[in-house]
Coordinates of C-alpha atoms in Angstrom, one line a residue:
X30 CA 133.9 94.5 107.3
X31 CA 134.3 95.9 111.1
X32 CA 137.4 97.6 110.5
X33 CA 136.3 98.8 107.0
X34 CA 133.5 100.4 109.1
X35 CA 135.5 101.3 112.3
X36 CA 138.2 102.9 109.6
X37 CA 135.1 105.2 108.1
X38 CA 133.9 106.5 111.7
X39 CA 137.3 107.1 112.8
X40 CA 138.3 109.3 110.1
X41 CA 134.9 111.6 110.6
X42 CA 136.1 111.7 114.6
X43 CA 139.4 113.2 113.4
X44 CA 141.2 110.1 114.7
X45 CA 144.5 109.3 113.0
X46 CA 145.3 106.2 113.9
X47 CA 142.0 104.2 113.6
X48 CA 143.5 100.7 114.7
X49 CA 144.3 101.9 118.3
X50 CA 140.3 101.3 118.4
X51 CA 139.8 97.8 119.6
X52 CA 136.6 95.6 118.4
X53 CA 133.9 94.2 120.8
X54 CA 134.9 90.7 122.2
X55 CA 133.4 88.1 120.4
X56 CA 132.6 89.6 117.5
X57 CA 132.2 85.9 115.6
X58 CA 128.7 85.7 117.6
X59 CA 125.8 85.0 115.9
X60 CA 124.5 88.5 116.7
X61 CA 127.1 90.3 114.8
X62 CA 126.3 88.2 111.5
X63 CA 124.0 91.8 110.2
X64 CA 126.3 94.1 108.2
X65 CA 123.9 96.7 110.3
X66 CA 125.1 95.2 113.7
X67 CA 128.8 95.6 112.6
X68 CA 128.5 99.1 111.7
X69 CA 126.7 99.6 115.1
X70 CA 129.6 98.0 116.8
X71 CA 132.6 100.0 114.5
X72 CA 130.8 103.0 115.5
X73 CA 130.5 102.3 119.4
X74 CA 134.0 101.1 119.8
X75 CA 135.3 103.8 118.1
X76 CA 132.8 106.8 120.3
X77 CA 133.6 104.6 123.3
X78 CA 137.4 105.0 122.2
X79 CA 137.5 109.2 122.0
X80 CA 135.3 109.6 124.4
X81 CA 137.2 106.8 127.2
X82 CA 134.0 105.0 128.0
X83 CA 133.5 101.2 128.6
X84 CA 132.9 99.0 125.6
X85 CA 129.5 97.4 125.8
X86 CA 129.5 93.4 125.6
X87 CA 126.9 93.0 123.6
X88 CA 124.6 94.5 120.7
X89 CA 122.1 95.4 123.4
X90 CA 124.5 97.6 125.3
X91 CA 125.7 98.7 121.7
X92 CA 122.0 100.0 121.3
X93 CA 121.9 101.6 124.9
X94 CA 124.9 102.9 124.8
X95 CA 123.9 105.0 121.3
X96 CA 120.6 105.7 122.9
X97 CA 122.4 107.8 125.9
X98 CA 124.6 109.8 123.4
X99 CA 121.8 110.4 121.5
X100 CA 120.0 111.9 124.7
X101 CA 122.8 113.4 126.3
X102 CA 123.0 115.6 122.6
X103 CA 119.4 116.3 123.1
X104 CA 120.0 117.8 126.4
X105 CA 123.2 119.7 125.5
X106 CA 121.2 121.2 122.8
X107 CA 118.3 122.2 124.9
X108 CA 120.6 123.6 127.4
X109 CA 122.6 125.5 124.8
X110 CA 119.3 126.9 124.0
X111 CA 118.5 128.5 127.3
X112 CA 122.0 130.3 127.4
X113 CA 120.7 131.4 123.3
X114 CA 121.2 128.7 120.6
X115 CA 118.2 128.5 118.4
X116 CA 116.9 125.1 119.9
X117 CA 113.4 125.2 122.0
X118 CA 112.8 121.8 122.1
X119 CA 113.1 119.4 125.6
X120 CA 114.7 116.0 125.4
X121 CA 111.9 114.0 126.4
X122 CA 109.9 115.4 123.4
X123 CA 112.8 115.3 120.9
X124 CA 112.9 111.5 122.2
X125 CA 109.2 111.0 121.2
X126 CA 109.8 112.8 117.6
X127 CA 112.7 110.7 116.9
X128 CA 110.9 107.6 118.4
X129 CA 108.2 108.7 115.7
X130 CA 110.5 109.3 112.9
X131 CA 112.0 105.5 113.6
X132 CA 108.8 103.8 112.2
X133 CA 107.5 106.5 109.8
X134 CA 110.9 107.0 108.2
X135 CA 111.3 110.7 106.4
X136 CA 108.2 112.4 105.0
X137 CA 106.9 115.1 102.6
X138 CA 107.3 118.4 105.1
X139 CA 103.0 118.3 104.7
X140 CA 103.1 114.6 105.9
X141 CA 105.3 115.2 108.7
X142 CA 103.7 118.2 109.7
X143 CA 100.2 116.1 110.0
X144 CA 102.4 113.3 112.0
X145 CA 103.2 115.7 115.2
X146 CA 99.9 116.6 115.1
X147 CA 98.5 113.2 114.9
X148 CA 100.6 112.6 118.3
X149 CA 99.4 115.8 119.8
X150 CA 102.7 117.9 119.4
X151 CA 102.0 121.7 119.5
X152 CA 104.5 124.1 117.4
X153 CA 105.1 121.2 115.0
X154 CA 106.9 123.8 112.8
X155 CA 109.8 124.7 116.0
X156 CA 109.6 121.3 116.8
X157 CA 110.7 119.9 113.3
X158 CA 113.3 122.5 113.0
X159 CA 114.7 121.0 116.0
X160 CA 114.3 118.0 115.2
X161 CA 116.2 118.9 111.8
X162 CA 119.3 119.9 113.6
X163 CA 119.7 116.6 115.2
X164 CA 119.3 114.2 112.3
X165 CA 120.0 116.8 109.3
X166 CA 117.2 115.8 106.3
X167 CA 118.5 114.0 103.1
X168 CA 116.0 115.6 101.3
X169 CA 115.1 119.7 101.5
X170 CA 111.6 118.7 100.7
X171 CA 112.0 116.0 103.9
X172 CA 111.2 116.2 107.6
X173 CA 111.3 113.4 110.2
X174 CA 114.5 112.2 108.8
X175 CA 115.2 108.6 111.1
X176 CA 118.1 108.0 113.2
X177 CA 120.2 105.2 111.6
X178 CA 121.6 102.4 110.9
X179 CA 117.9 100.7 110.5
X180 CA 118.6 98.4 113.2
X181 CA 119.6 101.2 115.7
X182 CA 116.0 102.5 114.9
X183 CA 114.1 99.5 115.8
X184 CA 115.8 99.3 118.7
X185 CA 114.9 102.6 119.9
X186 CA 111.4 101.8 119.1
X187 CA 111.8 98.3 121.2
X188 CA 113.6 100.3 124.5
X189 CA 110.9 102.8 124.6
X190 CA 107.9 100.5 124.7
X191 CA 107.1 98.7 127.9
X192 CA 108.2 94.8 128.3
X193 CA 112.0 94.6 128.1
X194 CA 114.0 94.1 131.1
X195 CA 116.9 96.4 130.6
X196 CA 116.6 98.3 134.3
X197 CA 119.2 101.6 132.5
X198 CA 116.7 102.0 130.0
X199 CA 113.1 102.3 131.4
X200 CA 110.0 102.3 128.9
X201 CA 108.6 106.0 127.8
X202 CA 105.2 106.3 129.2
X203 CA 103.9 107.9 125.8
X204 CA 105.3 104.9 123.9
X205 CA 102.4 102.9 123.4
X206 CA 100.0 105.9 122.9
X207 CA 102.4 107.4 120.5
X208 CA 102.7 103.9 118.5
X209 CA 98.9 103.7 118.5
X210 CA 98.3 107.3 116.8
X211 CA 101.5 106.8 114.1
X212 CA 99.5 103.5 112.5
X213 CA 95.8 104.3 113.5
X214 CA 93.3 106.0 110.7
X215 CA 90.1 106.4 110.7
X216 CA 88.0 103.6 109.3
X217 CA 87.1 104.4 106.1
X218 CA 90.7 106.0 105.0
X219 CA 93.8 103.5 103.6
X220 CA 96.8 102.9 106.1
X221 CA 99.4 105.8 105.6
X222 CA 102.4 105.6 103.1
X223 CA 104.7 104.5 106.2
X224 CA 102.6 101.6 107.4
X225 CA 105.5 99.2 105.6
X226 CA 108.1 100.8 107.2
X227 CA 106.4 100.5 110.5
X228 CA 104.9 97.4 110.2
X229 CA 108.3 95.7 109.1
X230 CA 110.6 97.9 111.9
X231 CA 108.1 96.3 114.3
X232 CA 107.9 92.6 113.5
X233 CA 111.7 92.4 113.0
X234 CA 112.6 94.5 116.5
X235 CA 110.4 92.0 117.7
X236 CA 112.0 88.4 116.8
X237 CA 113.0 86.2 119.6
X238 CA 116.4 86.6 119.9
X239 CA 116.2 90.3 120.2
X240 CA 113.2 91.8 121.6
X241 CA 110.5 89.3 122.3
X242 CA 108.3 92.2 124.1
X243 CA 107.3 93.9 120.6
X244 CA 105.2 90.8 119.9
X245 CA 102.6 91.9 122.1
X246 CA 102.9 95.6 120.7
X247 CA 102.4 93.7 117.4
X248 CA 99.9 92.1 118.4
X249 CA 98.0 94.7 119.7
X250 CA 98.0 96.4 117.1
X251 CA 96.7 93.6 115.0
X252 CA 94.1 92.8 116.8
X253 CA 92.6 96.4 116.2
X254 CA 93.3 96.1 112.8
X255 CA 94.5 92.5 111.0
X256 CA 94.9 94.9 107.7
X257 CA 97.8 96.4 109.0
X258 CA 99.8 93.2 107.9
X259 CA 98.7 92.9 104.4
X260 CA 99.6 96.7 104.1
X261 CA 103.5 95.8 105.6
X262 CA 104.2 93.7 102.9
X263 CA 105.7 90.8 102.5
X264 CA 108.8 91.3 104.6
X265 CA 106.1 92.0 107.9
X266 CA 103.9 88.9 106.3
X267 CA 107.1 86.1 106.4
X268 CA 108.5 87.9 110.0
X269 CA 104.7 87.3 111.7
X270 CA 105.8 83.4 110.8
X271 CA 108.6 83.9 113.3
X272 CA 107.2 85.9 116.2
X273 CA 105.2 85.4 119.3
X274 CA 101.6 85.7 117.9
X275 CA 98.3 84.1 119.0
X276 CA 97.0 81.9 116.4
X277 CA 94.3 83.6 116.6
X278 CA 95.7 86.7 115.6
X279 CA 97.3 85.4 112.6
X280 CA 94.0 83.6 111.3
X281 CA 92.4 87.1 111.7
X282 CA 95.3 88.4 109.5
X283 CA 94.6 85.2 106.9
X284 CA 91.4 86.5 106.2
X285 CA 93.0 89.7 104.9
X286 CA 94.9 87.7 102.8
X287 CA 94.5 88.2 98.8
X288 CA 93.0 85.1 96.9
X289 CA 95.4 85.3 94.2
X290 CA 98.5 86.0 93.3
X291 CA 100.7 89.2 94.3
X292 CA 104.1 89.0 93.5
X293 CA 104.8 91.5 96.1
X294 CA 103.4 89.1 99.3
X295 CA 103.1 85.9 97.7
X296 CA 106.7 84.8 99.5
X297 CA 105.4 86.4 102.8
X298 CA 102.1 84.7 102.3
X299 CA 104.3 81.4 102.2
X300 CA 106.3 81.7 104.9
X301 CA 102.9 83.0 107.1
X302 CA 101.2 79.7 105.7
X303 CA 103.7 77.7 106.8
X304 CA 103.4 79.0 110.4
X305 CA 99.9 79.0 110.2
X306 CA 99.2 74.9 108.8
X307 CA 101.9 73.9 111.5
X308 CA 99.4 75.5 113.9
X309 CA 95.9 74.1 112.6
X310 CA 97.9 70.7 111.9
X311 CA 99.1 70.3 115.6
X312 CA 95.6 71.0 116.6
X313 CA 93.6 68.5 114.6
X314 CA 93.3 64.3 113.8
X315 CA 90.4 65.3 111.5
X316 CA 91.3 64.1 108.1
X317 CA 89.3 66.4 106.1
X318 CA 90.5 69.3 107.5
X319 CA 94.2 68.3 107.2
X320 CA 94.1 67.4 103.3
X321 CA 92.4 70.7 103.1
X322 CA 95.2 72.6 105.0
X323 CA 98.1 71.0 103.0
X324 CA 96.2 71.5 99.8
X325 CA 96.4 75.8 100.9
X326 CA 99.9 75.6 101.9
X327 CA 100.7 73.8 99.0
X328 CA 99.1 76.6 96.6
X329 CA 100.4 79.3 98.5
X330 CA 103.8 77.7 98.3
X331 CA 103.7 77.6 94.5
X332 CA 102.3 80.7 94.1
X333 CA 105.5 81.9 96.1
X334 CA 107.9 79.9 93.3
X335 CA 108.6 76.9 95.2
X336 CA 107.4 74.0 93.3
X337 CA 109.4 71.2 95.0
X338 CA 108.0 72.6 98.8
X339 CA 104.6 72.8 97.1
X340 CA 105.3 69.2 95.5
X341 CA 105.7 67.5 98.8
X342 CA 102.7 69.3 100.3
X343 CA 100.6 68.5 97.6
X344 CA 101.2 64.8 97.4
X345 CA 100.2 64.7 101.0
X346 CA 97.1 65.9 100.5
X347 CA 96.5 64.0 97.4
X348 CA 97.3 61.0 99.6
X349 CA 94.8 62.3 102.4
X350 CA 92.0 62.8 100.1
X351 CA 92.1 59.2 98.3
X352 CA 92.3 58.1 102.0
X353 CA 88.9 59.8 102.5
X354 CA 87.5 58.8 99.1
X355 CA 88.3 55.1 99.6
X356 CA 86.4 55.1 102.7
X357 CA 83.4 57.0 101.4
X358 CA 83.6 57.1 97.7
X359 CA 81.9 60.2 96.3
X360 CA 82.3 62.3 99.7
X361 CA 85.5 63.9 98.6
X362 CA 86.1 62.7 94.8
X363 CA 85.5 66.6 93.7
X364 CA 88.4 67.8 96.5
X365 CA 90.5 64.9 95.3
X366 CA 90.0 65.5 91.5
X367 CA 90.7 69.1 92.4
X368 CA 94.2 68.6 94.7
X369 CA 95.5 66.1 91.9
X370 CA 95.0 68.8 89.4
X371 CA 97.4 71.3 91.6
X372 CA 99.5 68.2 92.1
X373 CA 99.9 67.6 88.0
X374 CA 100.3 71.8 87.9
X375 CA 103.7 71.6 90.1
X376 CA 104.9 68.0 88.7
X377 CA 104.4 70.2 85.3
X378 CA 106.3 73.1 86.6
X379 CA 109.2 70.8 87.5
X380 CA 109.5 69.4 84.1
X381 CA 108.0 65.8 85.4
X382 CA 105.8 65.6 81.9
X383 CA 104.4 61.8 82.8
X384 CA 103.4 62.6 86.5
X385 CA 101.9 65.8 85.5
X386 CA 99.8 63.9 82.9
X387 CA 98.9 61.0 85.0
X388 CA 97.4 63.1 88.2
X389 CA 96.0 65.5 85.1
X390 CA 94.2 62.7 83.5
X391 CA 93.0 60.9 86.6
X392 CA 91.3 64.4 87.9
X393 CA 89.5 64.7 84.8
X394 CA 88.0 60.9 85.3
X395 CA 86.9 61.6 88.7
X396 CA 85.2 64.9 87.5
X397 CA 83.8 62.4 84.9
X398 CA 82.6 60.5 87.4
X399 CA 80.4 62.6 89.6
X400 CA 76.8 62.9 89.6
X401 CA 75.3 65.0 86.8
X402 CA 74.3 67.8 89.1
X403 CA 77.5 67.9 91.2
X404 CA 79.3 67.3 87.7
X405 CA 77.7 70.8 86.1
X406 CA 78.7 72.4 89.4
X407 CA 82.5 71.5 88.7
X408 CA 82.0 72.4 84.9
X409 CA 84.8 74.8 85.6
X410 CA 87.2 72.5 87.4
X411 CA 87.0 69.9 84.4
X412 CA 87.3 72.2 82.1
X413 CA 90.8 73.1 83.8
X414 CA 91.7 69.5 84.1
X415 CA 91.4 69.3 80.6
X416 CA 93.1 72.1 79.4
X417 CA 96.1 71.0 81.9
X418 CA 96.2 67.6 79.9
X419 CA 96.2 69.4 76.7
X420 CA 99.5 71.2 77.8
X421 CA 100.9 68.1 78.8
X422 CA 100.4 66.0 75.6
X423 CA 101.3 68.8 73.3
X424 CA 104.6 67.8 74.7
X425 CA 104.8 65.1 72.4
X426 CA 103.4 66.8 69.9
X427 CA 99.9 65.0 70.1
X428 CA 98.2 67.7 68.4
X429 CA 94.6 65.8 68.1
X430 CA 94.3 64.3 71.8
X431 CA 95.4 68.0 72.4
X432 CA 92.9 69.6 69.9
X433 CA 90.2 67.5 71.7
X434 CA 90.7 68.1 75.1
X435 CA 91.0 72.2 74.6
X436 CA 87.9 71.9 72.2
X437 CA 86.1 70.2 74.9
X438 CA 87.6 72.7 77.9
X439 CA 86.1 75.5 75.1
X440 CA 82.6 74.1 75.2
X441 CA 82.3 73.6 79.1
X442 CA 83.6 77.2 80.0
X443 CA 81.1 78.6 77.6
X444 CA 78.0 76.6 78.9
X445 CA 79.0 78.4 82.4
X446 CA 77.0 81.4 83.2
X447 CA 77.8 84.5 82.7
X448 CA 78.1 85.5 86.2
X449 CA 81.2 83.6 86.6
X450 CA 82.8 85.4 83.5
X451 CA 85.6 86.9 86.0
X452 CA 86.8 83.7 86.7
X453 CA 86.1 81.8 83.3
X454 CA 87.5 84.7 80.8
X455 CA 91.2 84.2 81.3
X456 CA 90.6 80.5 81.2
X457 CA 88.5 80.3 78.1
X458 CA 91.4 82.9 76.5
X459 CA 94.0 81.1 77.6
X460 CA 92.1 77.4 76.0
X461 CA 91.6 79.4 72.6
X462 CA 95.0 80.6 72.0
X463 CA 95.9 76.9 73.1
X464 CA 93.9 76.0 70.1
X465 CA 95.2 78.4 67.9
X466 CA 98.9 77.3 68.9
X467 CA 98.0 73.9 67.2
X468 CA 96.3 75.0 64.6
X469 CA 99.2 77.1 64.0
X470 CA 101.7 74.2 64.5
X471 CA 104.3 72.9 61.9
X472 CA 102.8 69.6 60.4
X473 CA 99.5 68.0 60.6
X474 CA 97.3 68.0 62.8
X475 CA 97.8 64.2 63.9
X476 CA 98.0 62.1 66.6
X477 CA 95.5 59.0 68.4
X478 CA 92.0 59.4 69.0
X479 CA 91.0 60.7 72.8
X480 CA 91.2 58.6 75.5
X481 CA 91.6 60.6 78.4
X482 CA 90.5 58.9 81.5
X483 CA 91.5 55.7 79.7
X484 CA 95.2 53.4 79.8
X485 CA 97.9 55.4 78.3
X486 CA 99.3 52.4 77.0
X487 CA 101.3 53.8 73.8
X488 CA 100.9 57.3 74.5
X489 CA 104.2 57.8 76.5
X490 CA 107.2 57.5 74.4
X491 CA 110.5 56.7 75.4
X492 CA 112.8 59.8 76.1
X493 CA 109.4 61.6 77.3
X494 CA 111.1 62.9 80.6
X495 CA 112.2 66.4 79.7
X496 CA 111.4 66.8 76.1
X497 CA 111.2 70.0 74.1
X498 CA 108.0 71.8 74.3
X499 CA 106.9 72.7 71.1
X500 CA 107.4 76.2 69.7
X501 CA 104.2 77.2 67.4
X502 CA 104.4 80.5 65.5
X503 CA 101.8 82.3 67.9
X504 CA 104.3 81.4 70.6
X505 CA 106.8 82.9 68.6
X506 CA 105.0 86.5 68.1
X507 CA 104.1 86.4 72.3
X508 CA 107.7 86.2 72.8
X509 CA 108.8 89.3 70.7
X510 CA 108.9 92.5 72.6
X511 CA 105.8 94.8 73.1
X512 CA 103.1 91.8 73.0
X513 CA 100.5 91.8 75.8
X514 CA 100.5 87.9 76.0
X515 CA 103.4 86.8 78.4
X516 CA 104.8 83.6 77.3
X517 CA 104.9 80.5 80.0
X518 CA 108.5 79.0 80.3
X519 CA 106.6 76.8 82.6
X520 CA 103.3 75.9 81.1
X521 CA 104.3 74.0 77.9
X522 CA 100.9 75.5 76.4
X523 CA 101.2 76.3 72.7
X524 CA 100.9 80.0 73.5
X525 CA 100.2 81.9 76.6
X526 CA 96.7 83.5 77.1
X527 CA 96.5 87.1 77.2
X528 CA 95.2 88.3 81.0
X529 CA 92.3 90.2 80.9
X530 CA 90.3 89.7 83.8
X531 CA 89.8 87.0 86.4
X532 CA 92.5 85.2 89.0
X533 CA 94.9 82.4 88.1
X534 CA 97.3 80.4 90.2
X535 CA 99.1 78.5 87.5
X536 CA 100.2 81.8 85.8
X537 CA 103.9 81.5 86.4
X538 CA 106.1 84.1 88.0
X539 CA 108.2 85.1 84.8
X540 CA 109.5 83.7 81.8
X541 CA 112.6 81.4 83.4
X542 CA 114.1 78.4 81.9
X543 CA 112.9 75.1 83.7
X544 CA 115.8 74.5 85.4
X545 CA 115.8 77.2 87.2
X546 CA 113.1 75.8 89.1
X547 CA 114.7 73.0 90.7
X548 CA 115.5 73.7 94.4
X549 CA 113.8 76.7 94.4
X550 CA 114.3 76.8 98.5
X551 CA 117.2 74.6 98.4
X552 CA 117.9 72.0 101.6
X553 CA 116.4 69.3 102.6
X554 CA 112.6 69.5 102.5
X555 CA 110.5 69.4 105.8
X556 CA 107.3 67.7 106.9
X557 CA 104.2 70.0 107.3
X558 CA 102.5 68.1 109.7
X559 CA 105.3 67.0 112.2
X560 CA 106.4 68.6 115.3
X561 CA 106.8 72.3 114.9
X562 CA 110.3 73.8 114.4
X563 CA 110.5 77.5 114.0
X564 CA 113.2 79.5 112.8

């Protein structure tokens, strides 16, 4: 790859004879494993090369070294400009337009415009035809086209602000004020369309093994405003798991966090969560609060697709909480009944049928269980529970026990009050077209009576593990094209529910096969509450 690269640079040099230009020692380091870094390097050794100048040893020096052509071009430009060339602008203020145009990336000439003026440039109009000469726009319609390759940019962005220890290089005072003014908006308008490029540039310039210092510029930043996170995306969500942050800093990006699932952060969300519970774990014995932290991490890994990460997590907590109930029973029997129902969820998703039914069926008999009052005020739980059982025993085609539980998951969401009708309408849909899928299913409607909450004795048939989900004609019709109704590869529910309203963790990221959902992560799986061991 380096002297596919080096090959490509060398021909726009006018070099004949790329191979005379000899690679940077050690080019099997870590450091070099980025496609980006490589090109960096092919195009350093081959400048260095033409141009008879000393090889830098490292990608650091790659970065400086690129960083002083790029100035010494600023200044020869300037110069020419005196003696006539139509070019006004000094290098220290092309250096703080290009350092803008690292994080911002290329803009709508309008955009741009608003940018320089943002960071208190005058002649924004000279000043971007300037800077148009130096890093020629992609786009007619473009300004503020970035230097490149990507990792180059961050790395300008990293030199100029204060906190490295490169003494060839010293920080631009204007950095921080400048970084300040590209991501800052006023309060009441949303972040600006490059807040993902800036936010991401940032957090991965600022990874230890590169440049540790743009944590606290990150940090900064975040403290002002946690938002700024959630509107990076889920590339700046998973990197904040692997920089130097304050807890604190991250908790006050948590509460930013979505409730529910979006497939654009929900990996980032994971990865953050991770961080996060090996934090609040460390710093806690308290029981309570631990089966409560491995219950989140475990939803937020499942929402992110990994069900055998989530699995672990889950059974922890499950294991915590019966702790808990055993030495106060009724304290935390609702929390239990809950976790076990996210724990049958993921053994579901994994194709375990009888571990899925068992922590299904045991949730619904604690729910059973509570107090009348504290029983109507989990109406909605049970009524889950149930419908989760349903899905589990139409797997063996049990359409009464199945009928029975959705009938009585129908009744429950309906007795709930109508302000909870965001929550409860994509439940209650989802339970009637569960119905439907039976009533709709080939054969009678047959099966034991209902004795959920009861032994299973007879229920589980030999062969059980892995059976065939049933395929009911209103599955059929939500599988052909054009239908709102997504079908569940993963929820073996006679037919999916069409979404409507409301949030839902168990609806499933797309319509895979089952297997596809082993090893999701792959590797051996890690303990969430042992010593901390950051990537």
């Amino acid at each position: 790859m380096f002297v596919a690269a080096r090959d490509s640079f060398a021909r726009g040099y006018g070099l004949a004879e790329p191979s005379v230009v000899e690679p940077p020692h050690d080019l099997d380091r870590p450091e070099y494993g980025l496609v980006l870094a490589l090109h960096m390097a092919a195009l350093v050794a081959v400048d260095a090369h033409v141009h008879g100048a000393r090889l830098p040893e490292d990608t650091v020096g790659l970065s400086s070294y690129l960083l002083d052509r790029e100035r010494d071009h600023w200044t020869r430009l300037y110069e020419n400009g005196i003696s006539g060339l139509d070019f006004t602008t000094p290098p220290g203020t092309m250096h703080r337009v290009v350092f803008t145009a690292a994080p911002t990336g290329a803009l709508p000439t309008r955009a741009g415009t608003a940018v320089l003026r943002r960071i208190e440039l005058s002649d924004t109009h000279r000043t971007l035809a300037d800077h148009r000469v130096c890093y020629p726009s992609l786009n007619a319609r473009t300004v503020l086209e970035p230097p490149y390759p990507d990792r180059f940019a961050e790395d300008l962005l990293a030199i100029a602000l204060p906190g490295h220890a490169l003494t060839d290089q010293p920080a631009a005072a204007w950095a921080e004020d400048t970084l300040d003014l590209v991501t800052g908006v006023a309060d009441d308008e949303p972040p600006p369309p490059h807040t993902a490029r800036t936010m991401t540039f940032l957090v991965a310039a600022a990874a230890r093994d590169r440049w540790p210092h743009v944590a606290e510029h990150v940090e900064d930043l975040l403290r002002e405003d946690p938002g700024l996170a959630i509107a990076g995306g889920g590339d700046c969500l998973a990197g904040l798991a692997e920089i130097d942050v304050s807890l604190e800093v991250l908790e006050a990006v948590e509460t930013r966090l979505p409730d529910h699932r979006r497939i654009d952060l929900d990996v980032g969300i994971a990865e953050l969560g991770k961080r996060l519970a090996r934090e609040r774990l460390r710093r806690t014995d308290d029981s309570g609060k631990r089966a409560s932290e491995h219950r989140l991490l475990g939803q937020r890994l499942a929402r992110a697709g990994w069900h055998e990460e989530s699995l672990v997590v889950m059974e922890r907590s499950v294991d915590l909480y019966r702790a808990l109930v055993a030495r106060a029973p009724g304290g935390h029997a609702p929390d239990l009944a809950g976790c076990l129902t996210l724990l049958g969820r993921e053994h579901m998703k994994l194709g375990h049928w009888d571990e899925g039914l068992r922590c299904s069926e045991e949730a619904v008999r604690l729910y059973r269980e509570l107090p009348e009052e504290e029983r109507q005020a989990h109406a909605f739980d049970l009524a889950r529970a149930l419908g989760q059982v349903a899905d589990l025993v139409v797997v063996d085609r049990l359409w009464a026990e199945a009928l029975t539980a959705w009938e009585e998951a129908v009744r429950l969401l309906r007795g709930l009050p109508d302000q909870q009708l965001s929550t409860t309408s994509a439940e209650l849909a989802r339970t009637l077209t569960g119905q439907a899928g039976v009533h709709e299913a080939p054969g009678p409607v047959g099966g034991r009576d209902h004795g959920l909450g009861r032994g299973r004795g007879d229920l589980r048939r030999p062969g059980r593990e892995g059976a065939r989900r049933p395929r009911t004609r209103a599955r059929d019709r939500a599988e052909q094209p054009g239908e709102c109704a997504r079908p569940s590869a993963t929820c073996p529910r006679g037919t999916p529910a069409v979404r409507r309203g409301g949030k839902d963790d168990s609806e499933p990221r797309g319509d895979q096969p089952r297997s596809v959902l082993r090893g999701s992560r792959g590797g051996p799986l890690q303990p969430v509450d042992g010593p901390a061991q950051h990537r």
